[in-house]
Tab-separated table of C-alpha atoms in Angstrom:
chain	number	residue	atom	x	y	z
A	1	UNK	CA	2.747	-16.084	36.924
A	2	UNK	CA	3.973	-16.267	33.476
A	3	UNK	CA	7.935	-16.372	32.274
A	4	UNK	CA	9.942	-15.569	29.280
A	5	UNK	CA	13.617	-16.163	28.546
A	6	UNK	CA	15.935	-13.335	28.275
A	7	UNK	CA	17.593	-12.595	25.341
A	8	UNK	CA	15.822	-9.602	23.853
A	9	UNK	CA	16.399	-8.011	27.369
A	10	UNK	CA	16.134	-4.276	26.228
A	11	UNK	CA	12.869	-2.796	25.728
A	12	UNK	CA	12.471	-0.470	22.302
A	13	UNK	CA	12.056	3.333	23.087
A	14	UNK	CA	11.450	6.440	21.712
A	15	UNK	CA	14.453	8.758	21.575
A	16	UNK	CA	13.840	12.290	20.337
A	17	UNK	CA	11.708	10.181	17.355
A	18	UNK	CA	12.981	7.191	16.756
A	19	UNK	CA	13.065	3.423	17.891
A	20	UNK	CA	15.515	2.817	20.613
A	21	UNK	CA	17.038	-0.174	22.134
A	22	UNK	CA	19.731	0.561	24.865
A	23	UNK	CA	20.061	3.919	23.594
A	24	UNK	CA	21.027	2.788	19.858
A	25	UNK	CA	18.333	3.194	16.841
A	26	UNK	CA	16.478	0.749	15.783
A	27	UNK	CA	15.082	0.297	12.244
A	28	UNK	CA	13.572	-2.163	11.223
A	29	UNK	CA	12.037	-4.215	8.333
A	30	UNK	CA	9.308	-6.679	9.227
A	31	UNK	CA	5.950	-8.705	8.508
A	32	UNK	CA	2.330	-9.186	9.030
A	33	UNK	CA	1.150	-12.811	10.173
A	34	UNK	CA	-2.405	-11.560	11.175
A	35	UNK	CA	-3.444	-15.151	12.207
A	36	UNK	CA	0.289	-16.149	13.950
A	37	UNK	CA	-1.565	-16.193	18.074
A	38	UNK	CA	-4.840	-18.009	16.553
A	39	UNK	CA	-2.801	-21.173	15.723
A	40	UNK	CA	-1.506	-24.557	17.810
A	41	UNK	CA	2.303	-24.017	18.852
A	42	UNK	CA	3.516	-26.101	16.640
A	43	UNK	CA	2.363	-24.427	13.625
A	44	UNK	CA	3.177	-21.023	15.154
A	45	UNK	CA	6.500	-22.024	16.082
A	46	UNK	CA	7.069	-22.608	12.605
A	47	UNK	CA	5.785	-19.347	11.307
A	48	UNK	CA	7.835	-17.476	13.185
A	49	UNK	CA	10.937	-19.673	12.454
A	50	UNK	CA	9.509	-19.210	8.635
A	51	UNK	CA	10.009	-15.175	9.231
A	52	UNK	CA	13.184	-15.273	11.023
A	53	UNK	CA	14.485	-17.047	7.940
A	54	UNK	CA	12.969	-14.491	5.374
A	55	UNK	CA	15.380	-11.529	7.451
A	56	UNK	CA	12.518	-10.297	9.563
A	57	UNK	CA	13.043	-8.237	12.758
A	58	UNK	CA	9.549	-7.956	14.152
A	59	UNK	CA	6.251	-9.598	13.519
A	60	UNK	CA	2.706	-7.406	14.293
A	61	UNK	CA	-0.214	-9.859	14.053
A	62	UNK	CA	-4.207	-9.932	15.697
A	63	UNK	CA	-4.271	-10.269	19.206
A	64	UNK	CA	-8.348	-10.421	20.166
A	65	UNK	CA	-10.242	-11.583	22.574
A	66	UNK	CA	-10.297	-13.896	23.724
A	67	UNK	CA	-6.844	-14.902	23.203
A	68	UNK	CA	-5.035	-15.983	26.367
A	69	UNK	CA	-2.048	-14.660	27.874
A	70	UNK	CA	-0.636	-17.805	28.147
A	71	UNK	CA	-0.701	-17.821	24.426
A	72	UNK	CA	0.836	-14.703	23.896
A	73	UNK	CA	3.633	-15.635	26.295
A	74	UNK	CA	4.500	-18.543	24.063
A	75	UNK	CA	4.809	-16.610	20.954
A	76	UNK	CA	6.911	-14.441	23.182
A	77	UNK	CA	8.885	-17.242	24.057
A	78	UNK	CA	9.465	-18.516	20.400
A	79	UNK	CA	10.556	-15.173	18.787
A	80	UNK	CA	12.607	-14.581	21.948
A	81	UNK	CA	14.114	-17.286	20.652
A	82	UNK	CA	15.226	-15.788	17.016
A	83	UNK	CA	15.441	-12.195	18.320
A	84	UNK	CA	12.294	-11.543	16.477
A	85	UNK	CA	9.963	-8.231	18.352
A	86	UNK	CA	6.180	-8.614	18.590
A	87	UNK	CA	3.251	-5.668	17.697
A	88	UNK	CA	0.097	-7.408	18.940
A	89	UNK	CA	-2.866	-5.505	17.686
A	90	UNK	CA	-6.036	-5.794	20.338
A	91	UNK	CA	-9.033	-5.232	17.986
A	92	UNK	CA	-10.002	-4.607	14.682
A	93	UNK	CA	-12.382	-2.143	13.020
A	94	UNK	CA	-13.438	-4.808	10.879
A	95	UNK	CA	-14.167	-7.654	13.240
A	96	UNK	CA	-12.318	-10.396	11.467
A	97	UNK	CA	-11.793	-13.285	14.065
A	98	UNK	CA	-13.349	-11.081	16.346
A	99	UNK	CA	-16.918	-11.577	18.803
A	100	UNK	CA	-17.986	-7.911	18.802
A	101	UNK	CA	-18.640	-5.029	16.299
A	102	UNK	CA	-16.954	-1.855	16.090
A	103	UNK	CA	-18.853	0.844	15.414
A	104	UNK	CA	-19.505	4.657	16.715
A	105	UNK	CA	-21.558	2.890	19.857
A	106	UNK	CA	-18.968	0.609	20.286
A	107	UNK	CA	-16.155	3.483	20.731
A	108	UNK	CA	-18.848	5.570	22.613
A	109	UNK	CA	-19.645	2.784	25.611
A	110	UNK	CA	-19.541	-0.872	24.600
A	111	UNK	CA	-15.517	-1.258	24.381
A	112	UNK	CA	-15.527	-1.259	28.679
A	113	UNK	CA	-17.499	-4.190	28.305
A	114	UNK	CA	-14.949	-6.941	27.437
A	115	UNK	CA	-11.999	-5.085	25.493
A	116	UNK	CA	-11.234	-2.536	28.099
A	117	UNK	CA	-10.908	-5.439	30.490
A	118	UNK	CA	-9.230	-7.561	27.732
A	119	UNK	CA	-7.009	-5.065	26.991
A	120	UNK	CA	-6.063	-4.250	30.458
A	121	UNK	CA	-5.157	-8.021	31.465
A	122	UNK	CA	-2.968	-8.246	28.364
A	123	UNK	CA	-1.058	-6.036	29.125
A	124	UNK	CA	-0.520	-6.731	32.564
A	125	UNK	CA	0.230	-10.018	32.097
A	126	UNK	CA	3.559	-9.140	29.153
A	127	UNK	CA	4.583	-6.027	30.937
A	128	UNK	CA	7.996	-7.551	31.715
A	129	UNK	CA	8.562	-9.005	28.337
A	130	UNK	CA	10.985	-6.829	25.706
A	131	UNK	CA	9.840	-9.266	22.909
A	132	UNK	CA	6.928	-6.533	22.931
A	133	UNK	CA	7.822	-3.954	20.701
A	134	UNK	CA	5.042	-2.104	21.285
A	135	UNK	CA	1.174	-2.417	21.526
A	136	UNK	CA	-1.468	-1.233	18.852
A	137	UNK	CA	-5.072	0.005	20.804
A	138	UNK	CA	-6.999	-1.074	17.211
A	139	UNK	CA	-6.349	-1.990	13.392
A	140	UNK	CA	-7.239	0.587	11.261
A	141	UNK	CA	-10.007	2.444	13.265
A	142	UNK	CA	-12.719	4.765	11.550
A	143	UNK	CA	-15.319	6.883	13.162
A	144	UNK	CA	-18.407	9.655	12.386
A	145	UNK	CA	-17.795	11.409	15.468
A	146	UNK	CA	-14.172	11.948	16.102
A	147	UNK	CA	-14.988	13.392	19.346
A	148	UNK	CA	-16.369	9.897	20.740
A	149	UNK	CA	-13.653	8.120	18.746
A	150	UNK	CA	-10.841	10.878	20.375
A	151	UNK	CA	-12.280	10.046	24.068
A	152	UNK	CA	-11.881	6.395	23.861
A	153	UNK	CA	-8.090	6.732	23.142
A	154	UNK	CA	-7.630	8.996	25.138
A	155	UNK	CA	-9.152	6.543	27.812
A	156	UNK	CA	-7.783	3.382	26.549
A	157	UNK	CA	-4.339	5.058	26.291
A	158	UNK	CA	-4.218	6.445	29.711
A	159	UNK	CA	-5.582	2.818	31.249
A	160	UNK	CA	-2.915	0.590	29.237
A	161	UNK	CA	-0.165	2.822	30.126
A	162	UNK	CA	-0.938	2.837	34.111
A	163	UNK	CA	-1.148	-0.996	33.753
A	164	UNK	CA	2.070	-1.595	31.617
A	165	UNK	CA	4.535	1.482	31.543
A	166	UNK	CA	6.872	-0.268	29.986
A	167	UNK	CA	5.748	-0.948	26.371
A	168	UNK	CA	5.217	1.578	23.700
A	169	UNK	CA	1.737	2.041	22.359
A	170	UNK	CA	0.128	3.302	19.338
A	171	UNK	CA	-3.406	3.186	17.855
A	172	UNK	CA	-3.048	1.531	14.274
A	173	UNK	CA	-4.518	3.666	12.433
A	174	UNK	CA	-4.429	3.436	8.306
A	175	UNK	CA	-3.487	7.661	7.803
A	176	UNK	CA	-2.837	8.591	4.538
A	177	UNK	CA	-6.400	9.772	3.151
A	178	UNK	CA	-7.897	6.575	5.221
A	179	UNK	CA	-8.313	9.014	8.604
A	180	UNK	CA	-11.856	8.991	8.418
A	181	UNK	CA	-12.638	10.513	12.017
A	182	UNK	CA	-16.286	12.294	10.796
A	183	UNK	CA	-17.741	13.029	7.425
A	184	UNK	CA	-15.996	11.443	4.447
A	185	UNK	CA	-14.170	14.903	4.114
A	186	UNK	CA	-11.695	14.695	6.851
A	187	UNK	CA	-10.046	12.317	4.944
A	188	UNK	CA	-8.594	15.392	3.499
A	189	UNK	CA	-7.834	17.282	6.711
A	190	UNK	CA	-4.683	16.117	8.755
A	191	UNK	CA	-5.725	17.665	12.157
A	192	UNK	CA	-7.758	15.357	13.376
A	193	UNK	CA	-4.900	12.868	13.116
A	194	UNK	CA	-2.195	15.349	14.814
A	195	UNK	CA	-4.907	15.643	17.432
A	196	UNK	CA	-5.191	12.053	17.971
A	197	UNK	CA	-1.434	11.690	18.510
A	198	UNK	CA	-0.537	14.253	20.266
A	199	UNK	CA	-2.611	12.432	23.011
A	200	UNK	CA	0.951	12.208	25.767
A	201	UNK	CA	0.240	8.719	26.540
A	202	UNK	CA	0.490	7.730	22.195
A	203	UNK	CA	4.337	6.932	21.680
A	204	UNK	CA	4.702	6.153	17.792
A	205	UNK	CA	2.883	6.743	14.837
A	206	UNK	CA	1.164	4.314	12.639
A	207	UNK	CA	-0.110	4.402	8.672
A	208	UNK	CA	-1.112	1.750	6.549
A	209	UNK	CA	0.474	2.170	3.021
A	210	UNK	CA	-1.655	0.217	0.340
A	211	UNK	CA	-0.950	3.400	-2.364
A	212	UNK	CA	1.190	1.662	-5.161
A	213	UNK	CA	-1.417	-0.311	-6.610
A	214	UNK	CA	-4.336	1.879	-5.773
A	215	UNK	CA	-7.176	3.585	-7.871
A	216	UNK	CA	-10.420	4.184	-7.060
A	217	UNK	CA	-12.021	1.394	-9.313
A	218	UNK	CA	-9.275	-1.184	-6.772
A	219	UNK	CA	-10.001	0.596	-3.466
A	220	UNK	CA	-13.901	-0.368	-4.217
A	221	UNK	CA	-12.852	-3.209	-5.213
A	222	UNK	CA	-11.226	-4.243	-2.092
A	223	UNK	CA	-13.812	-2.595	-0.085
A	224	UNK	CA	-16.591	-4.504	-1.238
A	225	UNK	CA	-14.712	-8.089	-0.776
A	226	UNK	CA	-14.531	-7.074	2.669
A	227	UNK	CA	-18.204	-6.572	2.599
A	228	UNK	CA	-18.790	-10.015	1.029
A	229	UNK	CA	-20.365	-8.200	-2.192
A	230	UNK	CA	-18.500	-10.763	-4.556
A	231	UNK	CA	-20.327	-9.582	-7.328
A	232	UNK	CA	-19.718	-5.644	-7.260
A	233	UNK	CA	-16.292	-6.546	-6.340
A	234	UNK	CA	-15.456	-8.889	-9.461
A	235	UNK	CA	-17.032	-5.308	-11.389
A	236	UNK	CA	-14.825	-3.091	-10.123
A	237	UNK	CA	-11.616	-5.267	-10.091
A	238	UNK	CA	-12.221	-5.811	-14.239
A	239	UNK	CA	-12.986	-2.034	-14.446
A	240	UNK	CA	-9.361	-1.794	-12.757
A	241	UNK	CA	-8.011	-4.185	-15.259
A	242	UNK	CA	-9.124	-2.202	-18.448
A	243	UNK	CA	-8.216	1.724	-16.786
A	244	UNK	CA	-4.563	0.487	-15.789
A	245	UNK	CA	-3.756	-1.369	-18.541
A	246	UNK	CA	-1.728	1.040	-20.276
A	247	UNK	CA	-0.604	3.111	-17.211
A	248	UNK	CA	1.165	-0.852	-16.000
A	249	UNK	CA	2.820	-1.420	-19.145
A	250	UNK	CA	4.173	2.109	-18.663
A	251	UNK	CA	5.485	1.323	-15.371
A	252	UNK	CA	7.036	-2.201	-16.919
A	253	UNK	CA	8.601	-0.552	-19.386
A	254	UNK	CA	10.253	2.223	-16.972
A	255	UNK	CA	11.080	-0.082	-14.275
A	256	UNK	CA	12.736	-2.797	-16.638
A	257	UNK	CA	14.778	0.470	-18.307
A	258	UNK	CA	15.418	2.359	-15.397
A	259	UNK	CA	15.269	0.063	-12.027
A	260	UNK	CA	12.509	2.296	-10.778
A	261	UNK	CA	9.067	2.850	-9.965
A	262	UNK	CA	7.338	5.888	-11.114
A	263	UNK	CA	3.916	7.584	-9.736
A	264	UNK	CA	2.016	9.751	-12.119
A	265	UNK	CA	0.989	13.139	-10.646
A	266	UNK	CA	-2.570	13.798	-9.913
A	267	UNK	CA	-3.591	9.967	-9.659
A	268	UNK	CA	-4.716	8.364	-6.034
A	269	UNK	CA	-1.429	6.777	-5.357
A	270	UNK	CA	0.203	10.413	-5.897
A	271	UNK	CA	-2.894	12.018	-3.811
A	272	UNK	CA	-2.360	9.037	-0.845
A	273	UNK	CA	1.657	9.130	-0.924
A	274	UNK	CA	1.369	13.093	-0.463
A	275	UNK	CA	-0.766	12.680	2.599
A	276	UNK	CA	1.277	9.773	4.079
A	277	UNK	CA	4.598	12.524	3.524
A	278	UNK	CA	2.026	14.690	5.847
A	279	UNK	CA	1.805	12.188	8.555
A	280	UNK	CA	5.441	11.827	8.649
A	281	UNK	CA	6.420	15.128	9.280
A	282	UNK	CA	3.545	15.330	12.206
A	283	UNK	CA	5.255	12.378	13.658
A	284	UNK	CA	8.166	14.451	13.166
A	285	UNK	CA	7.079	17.487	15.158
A	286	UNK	CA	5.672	15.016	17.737
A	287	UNK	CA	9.145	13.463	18.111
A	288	UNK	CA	7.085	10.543	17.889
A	289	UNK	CA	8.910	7.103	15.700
A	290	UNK	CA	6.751	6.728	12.747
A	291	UNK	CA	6.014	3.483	11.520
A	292	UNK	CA	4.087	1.514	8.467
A	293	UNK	CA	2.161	-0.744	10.370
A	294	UNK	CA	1.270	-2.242	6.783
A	295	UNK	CA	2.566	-1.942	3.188
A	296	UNK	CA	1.270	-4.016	0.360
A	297	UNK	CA	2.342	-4.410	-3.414
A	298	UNK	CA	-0.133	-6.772	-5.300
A	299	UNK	CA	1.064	-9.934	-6.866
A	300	UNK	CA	-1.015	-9.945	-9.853
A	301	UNK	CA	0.358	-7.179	-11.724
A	302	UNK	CA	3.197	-8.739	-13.597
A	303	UNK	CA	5.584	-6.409	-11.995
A	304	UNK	CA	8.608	-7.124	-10.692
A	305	UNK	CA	7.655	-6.914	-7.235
A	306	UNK	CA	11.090	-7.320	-5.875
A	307	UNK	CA	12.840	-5.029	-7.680
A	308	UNK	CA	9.556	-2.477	-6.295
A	309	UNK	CA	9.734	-3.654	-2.554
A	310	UNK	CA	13.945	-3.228	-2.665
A	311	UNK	CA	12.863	0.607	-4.044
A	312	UNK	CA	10.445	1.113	-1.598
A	313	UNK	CA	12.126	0.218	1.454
A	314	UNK	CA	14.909	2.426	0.430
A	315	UNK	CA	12.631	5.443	-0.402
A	316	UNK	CA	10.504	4.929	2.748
A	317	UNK	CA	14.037	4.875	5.096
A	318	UNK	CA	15.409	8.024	3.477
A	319	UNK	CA	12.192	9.978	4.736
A	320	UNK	CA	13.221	8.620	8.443
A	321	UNK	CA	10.793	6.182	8.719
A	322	UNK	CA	11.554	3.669	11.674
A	323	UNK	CA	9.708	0.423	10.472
A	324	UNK	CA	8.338	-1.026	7.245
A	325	UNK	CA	5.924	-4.329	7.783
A	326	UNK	CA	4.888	-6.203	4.837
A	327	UNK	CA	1.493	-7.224	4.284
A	328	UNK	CA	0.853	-10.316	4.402
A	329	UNK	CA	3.439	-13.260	4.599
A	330	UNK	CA	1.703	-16.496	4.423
A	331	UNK	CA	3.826	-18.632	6.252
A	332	UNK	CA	2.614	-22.411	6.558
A	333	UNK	CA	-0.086	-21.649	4.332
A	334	UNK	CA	-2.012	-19.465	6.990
A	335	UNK	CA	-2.436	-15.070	6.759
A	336	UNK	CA	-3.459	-15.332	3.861
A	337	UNK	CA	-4.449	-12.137	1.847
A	338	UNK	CA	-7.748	-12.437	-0.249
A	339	UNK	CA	-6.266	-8.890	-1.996
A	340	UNK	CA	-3.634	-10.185	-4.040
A	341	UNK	CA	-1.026	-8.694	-1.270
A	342	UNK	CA	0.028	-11.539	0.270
A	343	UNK	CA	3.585	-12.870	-0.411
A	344	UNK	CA	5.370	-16.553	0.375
A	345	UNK	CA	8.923	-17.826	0.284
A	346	UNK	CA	8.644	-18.534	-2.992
A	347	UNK	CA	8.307	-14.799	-4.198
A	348	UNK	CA	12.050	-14.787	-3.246
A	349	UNK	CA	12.202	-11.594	-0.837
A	350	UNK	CA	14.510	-13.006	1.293
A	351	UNK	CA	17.566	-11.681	0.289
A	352	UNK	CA	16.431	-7.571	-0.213
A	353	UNK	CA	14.683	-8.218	2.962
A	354	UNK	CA	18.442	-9.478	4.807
A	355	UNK	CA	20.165	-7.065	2.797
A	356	UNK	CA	17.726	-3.547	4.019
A	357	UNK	CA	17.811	-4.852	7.795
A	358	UNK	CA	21.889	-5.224	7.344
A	359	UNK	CA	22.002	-1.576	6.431
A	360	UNK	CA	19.819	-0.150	8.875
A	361	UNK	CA	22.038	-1.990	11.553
A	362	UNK	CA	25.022	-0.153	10.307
């Protein structure tokens, strides 16, 4: 019914752990553009022109219900067009430009209502499409019960991979100390999230990195705006301000002397980092590709936040990680981040962005 041109005519797979295309790795540096299949073509087109141009190789971005195939097959079309990949994600824990709400119920019965369905046409319709680099069940799911939360993958997984065997899949998930799959506690515990993914029909492995700038006074911060509490979120992002003050012009100093970032032990980003260097290695063991669905530096720190994403990439590849998306690029004035993550052309990451993607080529 629906056609794509040809020239990404390979689809990505997983070799013994890492990205594949015609039996050659793939590694890869891309971008979020969360609202990229909610816009009119012509803006869209441009967005994804906007990321070719920055050095991007693949773009993931929200792909709910009740977005269209037809839509999907255009965006297919486009970044067919600039050998760009696509990571559609199919629903979101937090129900941003989304009709239903996620919650334990939700992941116990009410996703065969519409998503199951949803899902299941989707991917039907783009099975024949390599622009796909892979699917994504759900952005950055949480659960009490991870029993109920473990049976809807499991049943999710095993539908969209009888309907579309070609494509990858992986859940989305934020890992790190974000696996929250029962009482706040298993944050702490890694075998929930080896259980999840060692579900057969899972192909790659997904975290969300937002650790650089993070303390608990800015994760409440952040987790209150997304509640709409303004107010307790203005508290805790000055309470930030006054805690890291002299902890950022510590890492100004160091990075200005020595071109580097530096994490002090025993502080959340050291705690979250550790537990990301967990996930890898039970991606590892899997021999499942491990990717960062989403990293984010803030842009209000007065850091140089080149100089930290150019240290990061290169940290994050030597660990064997197969894919680092940035969080968020605001192309055309759209995705934009309402954490102090997002990023334009203007903040000038074009060229460590061509120059990361050139090595892992080589």
């Amino acid at each position: 019914m629906f056609t794509t041109s040809t020239d990404l005519t390979s689809f990505v797979k997983n070799t013994n752990g890492n990205f594949s295309v015609n039996s050659k790795p793939f590694r890869f540096v891309g971008c979020n553009m969360y609202e990229l299949a909610f816009m009119e073509k012509n803006v869209s087109d441009r967005m994804i022109e906007d990321a070719f141009n920055e050095g991007f190789k693949v773009i993931r971005f929200w792909a709910f219900e009740p977005l269209k195939p037809e839509k999907l097959i255009d965006l297919c079309n486009t970044a067919n067009k600039f050998s760009i990949y696509l990571i559609p994600v199919l629903a979101d824990k937090w129900g941003y430009m989304q009709d239903y709400v996620v919650n334990d119920e939700w992941f116990a019965t009410g996703y065969k209502n519409t998503y199951l369905p949803y899902a299941i046409k989707m991917v039907s319709a783009l099975k024949d499409t390599p622009v796909i680099l892979l699917w994504e069940v759900i952005n950055e799911p949480e659960s009490d019960s991870f029993d109920v939360f473990y049976n809807f993958i499991r049943d999710v997984a095993t539908r969209i991979k009888k309907a579309d065997e070609n494509h990858l899949l992986s859940i989305g998930t934020i890992g790190g100390l974000g696996s929250k799959y029962g009482g706040e506690l298993t944050r702490f515990s890694t075998k929930n999230f080896r259980k999840l993914y060692e579900i057969p029909f899972l192909d790659a492995v997904s975290v969300h990195d937002y650790s650089f700038d993070a303390t608990i006074a800015e994760r409440l911060d952040t987790l209150y705006r997304f509640k709409g509490k303004h107010y307790s979120a203005k508290l805790f992002e000055l309470t930030n301000y006054y805690i890291t003050y002299i902890p950022l012009l510590v890492k100004r100093l160091w990075l200005k002397k020595f071109g580097k970032s530096i994490t002090f032990p025993f502080t959340l980003k050291w705690l979250w980092r550790n537990y990301i260097g967990k996930n890898i290695s039970i991606a590892r063991e899997l021999k499942k590709p491990f990717y960062l669905g989403e990293i984010g530096y803030k842009n209000n720190l007065k850091l140089d936040r080149i100089k930290i994403v150019e240290n990061e990439m290169e940290k994050y590849f030597k660990k064997g990680i197969q894919g680092f998306l940035l969080w968020s690029f605001e192309a055309q004035g759209w995705s934009k981040d309402g954490h102090n993550y997002g990023f334009t052309k203007q903040d000038n990451f074009r060229d460590v962005i061509h120059k990361q993607n050139k090595i892992l080529r080589n």
